[in-house]
mmCIF file of C-alpha atoms in Angstrom:
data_model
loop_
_atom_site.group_PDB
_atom_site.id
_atom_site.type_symbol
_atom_site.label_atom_id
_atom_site.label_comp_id
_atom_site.label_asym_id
_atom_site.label_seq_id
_atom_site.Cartn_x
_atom_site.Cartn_y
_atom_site.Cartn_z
ATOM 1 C CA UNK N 1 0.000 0.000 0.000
ATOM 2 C CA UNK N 2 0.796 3.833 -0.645
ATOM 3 C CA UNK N 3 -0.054 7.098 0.510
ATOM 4 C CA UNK N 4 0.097 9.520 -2.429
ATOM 5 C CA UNK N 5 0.108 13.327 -1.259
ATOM 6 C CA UNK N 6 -0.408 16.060 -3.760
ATOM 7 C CA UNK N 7 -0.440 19.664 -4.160
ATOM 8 C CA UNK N 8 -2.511 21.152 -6.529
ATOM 9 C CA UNK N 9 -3.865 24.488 -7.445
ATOM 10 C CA UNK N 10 -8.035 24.668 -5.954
ATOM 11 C CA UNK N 11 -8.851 25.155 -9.460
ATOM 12 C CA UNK N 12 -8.260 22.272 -10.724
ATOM 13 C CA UNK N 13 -9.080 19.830 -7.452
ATOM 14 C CA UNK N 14 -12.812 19.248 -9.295
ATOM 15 C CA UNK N 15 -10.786 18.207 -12.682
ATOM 16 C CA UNK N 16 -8.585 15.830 -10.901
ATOM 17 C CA UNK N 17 -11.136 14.367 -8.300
ATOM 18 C CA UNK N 18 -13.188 13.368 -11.557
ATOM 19 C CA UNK N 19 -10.492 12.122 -13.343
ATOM 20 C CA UNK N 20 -9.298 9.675 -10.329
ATOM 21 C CA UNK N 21 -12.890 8.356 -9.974
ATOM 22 C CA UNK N 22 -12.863 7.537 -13.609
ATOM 23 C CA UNK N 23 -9.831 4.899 -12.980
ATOM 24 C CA UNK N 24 -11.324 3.740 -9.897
ATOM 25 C CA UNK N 25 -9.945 5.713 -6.634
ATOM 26 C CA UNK N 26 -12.772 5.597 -4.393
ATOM 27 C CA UNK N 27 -11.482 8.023 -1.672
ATOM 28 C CA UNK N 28 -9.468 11.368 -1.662
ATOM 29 C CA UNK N 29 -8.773 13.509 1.815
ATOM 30 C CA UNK N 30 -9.027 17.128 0.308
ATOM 31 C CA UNK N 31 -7.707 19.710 2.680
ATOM 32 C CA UNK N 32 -7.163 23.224 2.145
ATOM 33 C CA UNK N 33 -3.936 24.881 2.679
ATOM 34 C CA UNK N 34 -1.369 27.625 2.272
ATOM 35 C CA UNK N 35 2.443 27.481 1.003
ATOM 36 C CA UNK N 36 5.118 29.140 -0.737
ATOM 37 C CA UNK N 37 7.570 27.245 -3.019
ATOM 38 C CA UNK N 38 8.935 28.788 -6.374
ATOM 39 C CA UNK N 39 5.893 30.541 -6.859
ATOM 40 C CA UNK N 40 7.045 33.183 -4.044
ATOM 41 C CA UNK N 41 4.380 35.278 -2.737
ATOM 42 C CA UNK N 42 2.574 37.945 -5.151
ATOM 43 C CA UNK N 43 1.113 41.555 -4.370
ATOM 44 C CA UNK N 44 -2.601 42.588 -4.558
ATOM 45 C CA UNK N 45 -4.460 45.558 -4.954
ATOM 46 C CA UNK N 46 -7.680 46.115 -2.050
ATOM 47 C CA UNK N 47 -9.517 49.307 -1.959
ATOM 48 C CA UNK N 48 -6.869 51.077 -3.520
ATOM 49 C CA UNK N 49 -4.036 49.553 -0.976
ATOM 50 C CA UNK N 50 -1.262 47.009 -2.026
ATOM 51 C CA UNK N 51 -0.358 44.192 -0.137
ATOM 52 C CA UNK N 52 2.043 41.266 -0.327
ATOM 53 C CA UNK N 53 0.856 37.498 -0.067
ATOM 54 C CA UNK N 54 3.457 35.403 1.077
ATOM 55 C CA UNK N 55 1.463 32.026 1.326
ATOM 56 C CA UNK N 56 -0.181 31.033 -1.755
ATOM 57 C CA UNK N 57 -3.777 28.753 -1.419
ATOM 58 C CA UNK N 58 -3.579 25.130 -2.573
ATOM 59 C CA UNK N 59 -5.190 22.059 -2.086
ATOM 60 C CA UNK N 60 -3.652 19.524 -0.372
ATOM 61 C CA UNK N 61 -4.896 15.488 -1.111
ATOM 62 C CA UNK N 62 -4.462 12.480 0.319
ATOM 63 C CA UNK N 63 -4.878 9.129 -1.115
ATOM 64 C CA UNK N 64 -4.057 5.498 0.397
ATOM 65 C CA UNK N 65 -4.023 2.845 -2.227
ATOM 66 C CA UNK N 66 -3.293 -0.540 -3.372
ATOM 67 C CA UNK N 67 0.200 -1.099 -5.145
ATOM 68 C CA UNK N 68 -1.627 -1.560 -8.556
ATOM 69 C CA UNK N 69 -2.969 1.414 -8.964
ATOM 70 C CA UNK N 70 -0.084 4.165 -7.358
ATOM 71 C CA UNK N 71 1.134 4.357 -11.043
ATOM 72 C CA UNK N 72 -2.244 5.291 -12.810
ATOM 73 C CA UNK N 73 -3.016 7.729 -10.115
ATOM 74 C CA UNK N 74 -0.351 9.454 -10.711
ATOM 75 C CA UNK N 75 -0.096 9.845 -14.022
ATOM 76 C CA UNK N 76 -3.878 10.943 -13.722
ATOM 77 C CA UNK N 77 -2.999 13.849 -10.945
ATOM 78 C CA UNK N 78 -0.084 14.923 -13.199
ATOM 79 C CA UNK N 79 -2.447 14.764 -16.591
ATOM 80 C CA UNK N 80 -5.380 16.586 -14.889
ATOM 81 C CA UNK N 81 -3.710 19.380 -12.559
ATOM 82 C CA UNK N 82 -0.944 20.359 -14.515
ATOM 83 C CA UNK N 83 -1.614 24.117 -16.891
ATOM 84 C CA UNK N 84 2.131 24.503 -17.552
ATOM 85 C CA UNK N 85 3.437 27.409 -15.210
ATOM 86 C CA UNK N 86 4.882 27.786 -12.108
ATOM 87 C CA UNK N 87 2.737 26.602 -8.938
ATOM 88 C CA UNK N 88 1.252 23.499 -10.643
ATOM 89 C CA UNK N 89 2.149 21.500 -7.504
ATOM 90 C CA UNK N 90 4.078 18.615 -6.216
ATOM 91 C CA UNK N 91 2.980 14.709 -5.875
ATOM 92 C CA UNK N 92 5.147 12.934 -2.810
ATOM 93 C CA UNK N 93 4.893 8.807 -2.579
ATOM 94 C CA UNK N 94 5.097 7.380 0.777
ATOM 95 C CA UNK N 95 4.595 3.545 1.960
ATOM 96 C CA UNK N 96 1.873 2.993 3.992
ATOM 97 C CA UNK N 97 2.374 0.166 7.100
ATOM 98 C CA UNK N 98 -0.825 -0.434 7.840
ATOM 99 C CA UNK N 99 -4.810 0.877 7.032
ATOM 100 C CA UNK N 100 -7.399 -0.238 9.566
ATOM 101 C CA UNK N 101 -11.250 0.583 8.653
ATOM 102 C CA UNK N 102 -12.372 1.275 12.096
ATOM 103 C CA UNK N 103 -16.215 0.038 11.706
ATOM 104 C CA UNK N 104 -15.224 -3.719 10.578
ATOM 105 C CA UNK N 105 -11.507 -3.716 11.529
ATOM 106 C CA UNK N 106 -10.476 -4.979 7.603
ATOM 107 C CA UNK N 107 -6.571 -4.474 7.648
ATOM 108 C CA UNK N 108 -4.455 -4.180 4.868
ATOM 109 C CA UNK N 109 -6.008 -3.442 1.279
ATOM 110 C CA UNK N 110 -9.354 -4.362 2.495
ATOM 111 C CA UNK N 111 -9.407 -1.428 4.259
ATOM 112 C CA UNK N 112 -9.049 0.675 1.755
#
């Protein structure tokens, strides 16, 4: 088993959340959150004052999977969040030790 983490731009979470039920992920954490990477902050305009963002909003997602599919999901984030520029977002791959589904107590990939 996996954990796949990914960073995506909130734009695009819809786009990607349809594209990963299409190959058969049946569950995605989706949590909102703020960075900075390459992207650096940017300055905004409100009622006629400037001001500098330093964090930039993203969507954070979380997936636990079986072996055979970490490779497909993948390539599906990367297909359906990426628009070219800077800020597209990062994927991280992590092994997963153990998933318990608390209401039957499944282990393993039956948990999932």
């Amino acid at each position: 088993m996996k954990m796949i983490t990914a960073i995506i731009k909130p734009f695009k979470l819809d786009e990607v959340r349809e594209a990963l039920s299409e190959i058969g992920v049946k569950g995605i954490t989706v949590i909102e959150v703020k960075g900075i990477g390459r992207q650096k902050g940017h300055t905004e305009l409100y009622r006629g004052a400037e001001y500098e963002v330093n964090y930039i909003a993203k969507i954070k997602l979380e997936l636990a999977l079986e072996d055979s599919l970490v490779d497909r999901a993948i390539e599906t984030i990367i297909d359906s969040a990426k628009t070219g520029k800077v800020g597209d977002g990062k994927i991280f791959l992590t092994n997963l030790e153990k998933a318990i589904r608390i209401r039957t107590g499944e282990i393993g990939d039956k948990a999932l």
